[in-house]
Amino acid sequence: MEMLVTKFSKGKYRNEGELFSEPISKDNVKLMGEMIALQALRTVKKFDLKIADKLYIGLIKDLHHINEIDYTVSDGYDCAQTAICFLYQFMGRNVYDTYGKDRIGKEITIKHACYREIDRFIDSLRNRPDRHKQVEYIDFTNYKALPMDPVNCFEKEQDDYSKADALMDAMHLTEKEREMLEYYMSGWKRSEIAKILCVTKSCMDYRKLRIRYKYRTYIGQF
């Protein structure tokens, strides 16, 4: 089961740690912006299911289908474009370099500043009666639920992915069955997977039955 950064870089990066260890350049800025947008949305949607969750699902779908003819990107990709445009200012620098100080005098990195830029963009989409008031932003430098910067933290998961890949190969799954199973294994909810894959829930139930049947056939009983 490939990590998203591996899939969208066509195997160039094994994990996000490898991507973000490079200086920002015209060759990687697009992918960096997309991955930072995903990380930011994963955090913000814990507080805002109405807006951020919709943007997150839309962005995932965009990344899978953006190269298809006549595909129209969702509002979620605007978050990625916001991040990409922000990072363009820092060509040649590393995302972990110091950006400056926030309003309370704490030093933040370019990456954390990018998170906040996305957070401000998301807030601009909210139809709130108190928009004239000063908006409290998420402190991406301290928030414990923020996905940690993935430097050398995916090696164990890579081994697990290899085992999962071997198991799925042995089950002779179709491409659609495998894709759905990978989302389930990544912790996605049934409704979220249905939206991303553009399938009905009954279609998903049928695929699950086929996967179970193939598991019993090629692997054995549960």
Short mmCIF file of C-alpha atoms in Angstrom, two decimals:
data_model
loop_
_atom_site.label_atom_id
_atom_site.label_comp_id
_atom_site.label_asym_id
_atom_site.label_seq_id
_atom_site.Cartn_x
_atom_site.Cartn_y
_atom_site.Cartn_z
CA MET A 1 0.00 0.00 0.00
CA GLU A 2 1.68 3.19 -1.19
CA MET A 3 1.79 6.35 0.84
CA LEU A 4 0.16 9.30 -0.92
CA VAL A 5 3.44 11.15 -1.33
CA THR A 6 4.96 8.04 -2.92
CA LYS A 7 2.05 7.63 -5.29
CA PHE A 8 1.86 11.25 -6.39
CA SER A 9 5.64 11.54 -6.81
CA LYS A 10 5.62 8.32 -8.87
CA GLY A 11 7.94 6.61 -6.43
CA LYS A 12 10.49 9.41 -6.09
CA TYR A 13 9.84 9.82 -2.34
CA ARG A 14 9.18 6.95 0.06
CA ASN A 15 7.67 9.26 2.64
CA GLU A 16 7.06 12.92 3.41
CA GLY A 17 10.28 13.13 5.41
CA GLU A 18 12.28 12.62 2.23
CA LEU A 19 10.23 15.25 0.39
CA PHE A 20 10.57 17.93 3.07
CA SER A 21 14.27 17.29 3.59
CA GLU A 22 14.90 18.91 0.19
CA PRO A 23 15.11 22.67 -0.38
CA ILE A 24 12.00 24.19 -1.95
CA SER A 25 12.34 24.15 -5.74
CA LYS A 26 10.21 24.42 -8.87
CA ASP A 27 10.33 20.60 -9.10
CA ASN A 28 8.89 19.87 -5.66
CA VAL A 29 6.95 22.97 -4.60
CA LYS A 30 3.66 21.69 -6.02
CA LEU A 31 3.88 18.37 -4.17
CA MET A 32 5.03 20.10 -0.98
CA GLY A 33 2.06 22.44 -1.11
CA GLU A 34 -0.35 19.56 -1.66
CA MET A 35 1.04 17.51 1.23
CA ILE A 36 1.08 20.50 3.61
CA ALA A 37 -2.52 21.28 2.65
CA LEU A 38 -3.52 17.69 3.47
CA GLN A 39 -1.75 17.85 6.83
CA ALA A 40 -3.37 21.18 7.70
CA LEU A 41 -6.84 20.00 6.72
CA ARG A 42 -6.44 16.79 8.73
CA THR A 43 -5.87 18.99 11.77
CA VAL A 44 -8.49 21.65 11.15
CA LYS A 45 -11.25 19.17 10.33
CA LYS A 46 -11.09 17.90 13.92
CA PHE A 47 -12.61 21.26 14.86
CA ASP A 48 -14.67 21.99 11.76
CA LEU A 49 -16.47 19.09 10.07
CA LYS A 50 -18.76 21.39 8.10
CA ILE A 51 -16.08 23.17 6.06
CA ALA A 52 -12.68 21.53 6.56
CA ASP A 53 -13.89 17.94 6.25
CA LYS A 54 -15.52 18.73 2.91
CA LEU A 55 -12.35 20.44 1.69
CA TYR A 56 -10.21 17.50 2.84
CA ILE A 57 -12.31 14.91 1.00
CA GLY A 58 -12.37 17.14 -2.07
CA LEU A 59 -8.59 17.57 -2.06
CA ILE A 60 -8.00 13.82 -1.76
CA LYS A 61 -10.31 13.25 -4.72
CA ASP A 62 -8.59 16.03 -6.70
CA LEU A 63 -5.14 14.52 -6.21
CA HIS A 64 -6.37 11.19 -7.56
CA HIS A 65 -8.18 12.58 -10.60
CA ILE A 66 -6.65 15.97 -11.40
CA ASN A 67 -4.87 14.67 -14.52
CA GLU A 68 -8.05 13.29 -16.04
CA ILE A 69 -9.53 15.10 -19.03
CA ASP A 70 -12.47 17.40 -18.18
CA TYR A 71 -12.04 16.84 -14.44
CA THR A 72 -13.05 19.91 -12.40
CA VAL A 73 -11.13 20.42 -9.18
CA SER A 74 -12.99 21.07 -5.95
CA ASP A 75 -12.62 23.97 -3.52
CA GLY A 76 -10.28 21.70 -1.57
CA TYR A 77 -7.53 22.21 -4.12
CA ASP A 78 -7.62 25.95 -3.38
CA CYS A 79 -5.97 25.04 -0.06
CA ALA A 80 -3.13 23.36 -1.94
CA GLN A 81 -2.77 26.34 -4.29
CA THR A 82 -2.65 28.66 -1.27
CA ALA A 83 0.21 26.59 0.16
CA ILE A 84 2.04 26.38 -3.18
CA CYS A 85 1.88 30.14 -3.72
CA PHE A 86 3.11 30.74 -0.17
CA LEU A 87 6.07 28.37 -0.58
CA TYR A 88 7.09 29.96 -3.89
CA GLN A 89 8.42 32.93 -1.92
CA PHE A 90 11.06 30.73 -0.31
CA MET A 91 12.72 28.99 -3.26
CA GLY A 92 16.05 27.49 -2.24
CA ARG A 93 15.21 27.43 1.46
CA ASN A 94 14.09 24.52 3.62
CA VAL A 95 10.58 24.36 5.08
CA TYR A 96 12.13 23.96 8.54
CA ASP A 97 14.02 27.26 8.27
CA THR A 98 12.83 30.05 10.53
CA TYR A 99 10.09 32.16 8.96
CA GLY A 100 9.90 34.76 11.69
CA LYS A 101 8.01 35.38 14.91
CA ASP A 102 4.28 35.13 15.48
CA ARG A 103 2.20 37.73 17.27
CA ILE A 104 3.24 36.44 20.70
CA GLY A 105 6.93 36.54 19.79
CA LYS A 106 7.45 32.82 19.23
CA GLU A 107 9.65 31.71 16.33
CA ILE A 108 7.91 29.62 13.69
CA THR A 109 9.18 27.73 10.66
CA ILE A 110 8.20 28.31 7.04
CA LYS A 111 6.14 25.13 7.20
CA HIS A 112 4.19 26.27 10.26
CA ALA A 113 3.63 29.67 8.65
CA CYS A 114 2.25 27.84 5.63
CA TYR A 115 -0.15 25.90 7.88
CA ARG A 116 -1.43 29.19 9.26
CA GLU A 117 -1.85 30.65 5.79
CA ILE A 118 -4.10 27.70 4.92
CA ASP A 119 -5.98 28.13 8.19
CA ARG A 120 -6.68 31.77 7.32
CA PHE A 121 -7.90 30.73 3.87
CA ILE A 122 -10.28 28.16 5.38
CA ASP A 123 -11.60 30.77 7.79
CA SER A 124 -12.38 33.06 4.85
CA LEU A 125 -14.76 30.39 3.55
CA ARG A 126 -16.78 30.21 6.74
CA ASN A 127 -20.01 32.14 6.83
CA ARG A 128 -19.77 33.29 10.44
CA PRO A 129 -21.80 36.12 12.05
CA ASP A 130 -18.72 37.25 13.98
CA ARG A 131 -16.44 37.59 10.97
CA HIS A 132 -15.67 41.17 11.99
CA LYS A 133 -14.14 39.92 15.21
CA GLN A 134 -10.55 38.79 15.52
CA VAL A 135 -10.42 35.12 14.63
CA GLU A 136 -8.56 32.69 16.86
CA TYR A 137 -6.19 30.60 14.76
CA ILE A 138 -4.95 27.13 15.53
CA ASP A 139 -1.50 27.08 17.08
CA PHE A 140 0.19 24.64 14.71
CA THR A 141 3.43 24.82 16.70
CA ASN A 142 1.86 23.41 19.86
CA TYR A 143 -1.25 21.51 18.83
CA LYS A 144 -0.67 17.88 19.85
CA ALA A 145 -2.94 16.35 17.21
CA LEU A 146 -1.05 17.92 14.31
CA PRO A 147 0.56 15.16 12.22
CA MET A 148 4.19 15.18 13.25
CA ASP A 149 6.79 16.10 10.71
CA PRO A 150 7.47 12.68 9.23
CA VAL A 151 11.26 12.55 9.45
CA ASN A 152 12.40 8.94 10.00
CA CYS A 153 9.01 8.00 11.44
CA PHE A 154 7.67 5.85 8.63
CA GLU A 155 10.25 3.05 8.46
CA LYS A 156 8.23 0.63 10.58
CA GLU A 157 5.08 1.41 8.62
CA GLN A 158 6.90 0.70 5.39
CA ASP A 159 7.46 -2.89 6.57
CA ASP A 160 3.78 -3.23 7.42
CA TYR A 161 2.83 -1.91 4.00
CA SER A 162 5.01 -4.52 2.33
CA LYS A 163 3.21 -7.29 4.22
CA ALA A 164 -0.15 -5.81 3.30
CA ASP A 165 0.84 -5.56 -0.36
CA ALA A 166 1.92 -9.21 -0.41
CA LEU A 167 -1.35 -10.27 1.18
CA MET A 168 -3.44 -8.29 -1.30
CA ASP A 169 -1.43 -9.66 -4.21
CA ALA A 170 -2.17 -13.18 -3.01
CA MET A 171 -5.89 -12.39 -2.90
CA HIS A 172 -5.94 -11.43 -6.61
CA LEU A 173 -7.98 -8.29 -5.97
CA THR A 174 -9.16 -6.08 -8.79
CA GLU A 175 -7.82 -2.53 -8.92
CA LYS A 176 -11.12 -1.13 -7.56
CA GLU A 177 -11.30 -3.70 -4.76
CA ARG A 178 -7.73 -3.01 -3.76
CA GLU A 179 -8.21 0.75 -3.78
CA MET A 180 -11.25 0.50 -1.51
CA LEU A 181 -9.47 -1.88 0.87
CA GLU A 182 -6.49 0.46 1.13
CA TYR A 183 -8.76 3.31 2.22
CA TYR A 184 -10.37 1.10 4.87
CA MET A 185 -6.93 0.04 6.13
CA SER A 186 -5.95 3.72 6.37
CA GLY A 187 -8.83 4.37 8.75
CA TRP A 188 -11.23 6.12 6.39
CA LYS A 189 -14.97 5.99 7.12
CA ARG A 190 -17.40 4.27 4.78
CA SER A 191 -19.13 7.51 3.81
CA GLU A 192 -15.80 9.22 3.07
CA ILE A 193 -14.61 6.38 0.85
CA ALA A 194 -17.90 6.39 -1.07
CA LYS A 195 -17.48 10.11 -1.82
CA ILE A 196 -13.87 9.77 -2.94
CA LEU A 197 -14.46 6.75 -5.16
CA CYS A 198 -17.78 8.12 -6.45
CA VAL A 199 -19.62 4.87 -5.74
CA THR A 200 -22.81 3.99 -3.92
CA LYS A 201 -22.76 2.31 -0.53
CA SER A 202 -24.39 -0.78 -2.03
CA CYS A 203 -21.52 -0.99 -4.51
CA MET A 204 -19.07 -0.79 -1.62
CA ASP A 205 -20.94 -3.57 0.21
CA TYR A 206 -20.66 -5.76 -2.88
CA ARG A 207 -16.92 -5.14 -3.13
CA LYS A 208 -16.50 -5.97 0.55
CA LEU A 209 -18.27 -9.30 0.00
CA ARG A 210 -15.97 -10.04 -2.94
CA ILE A 211 -12.90 -9.18 -0.85
CA ARG A 212 -14.05 -11.48 1.95
CA TYR A 213 -14.76 -14.25 -0.51
CA LYS A 214 -11.30 -13.92 -2.06
CA TYR A 215 -9.67 -13.86 1.37
CA ARG A 216 -11.37 -17.13 2.32
CA THR A 217 -10.53 -18.62 -1.06
CA TYR A 218 -6.84 -17.68 -1.30
CA ILE A 219 -5.80 -17.10 2.32
CA GLY A 220 -8.13 -19.03 4.58
CA GLN A 221 -10.79 -18.39 7.20
CA PHE A 222 -10.81 -15.13 9.18
#
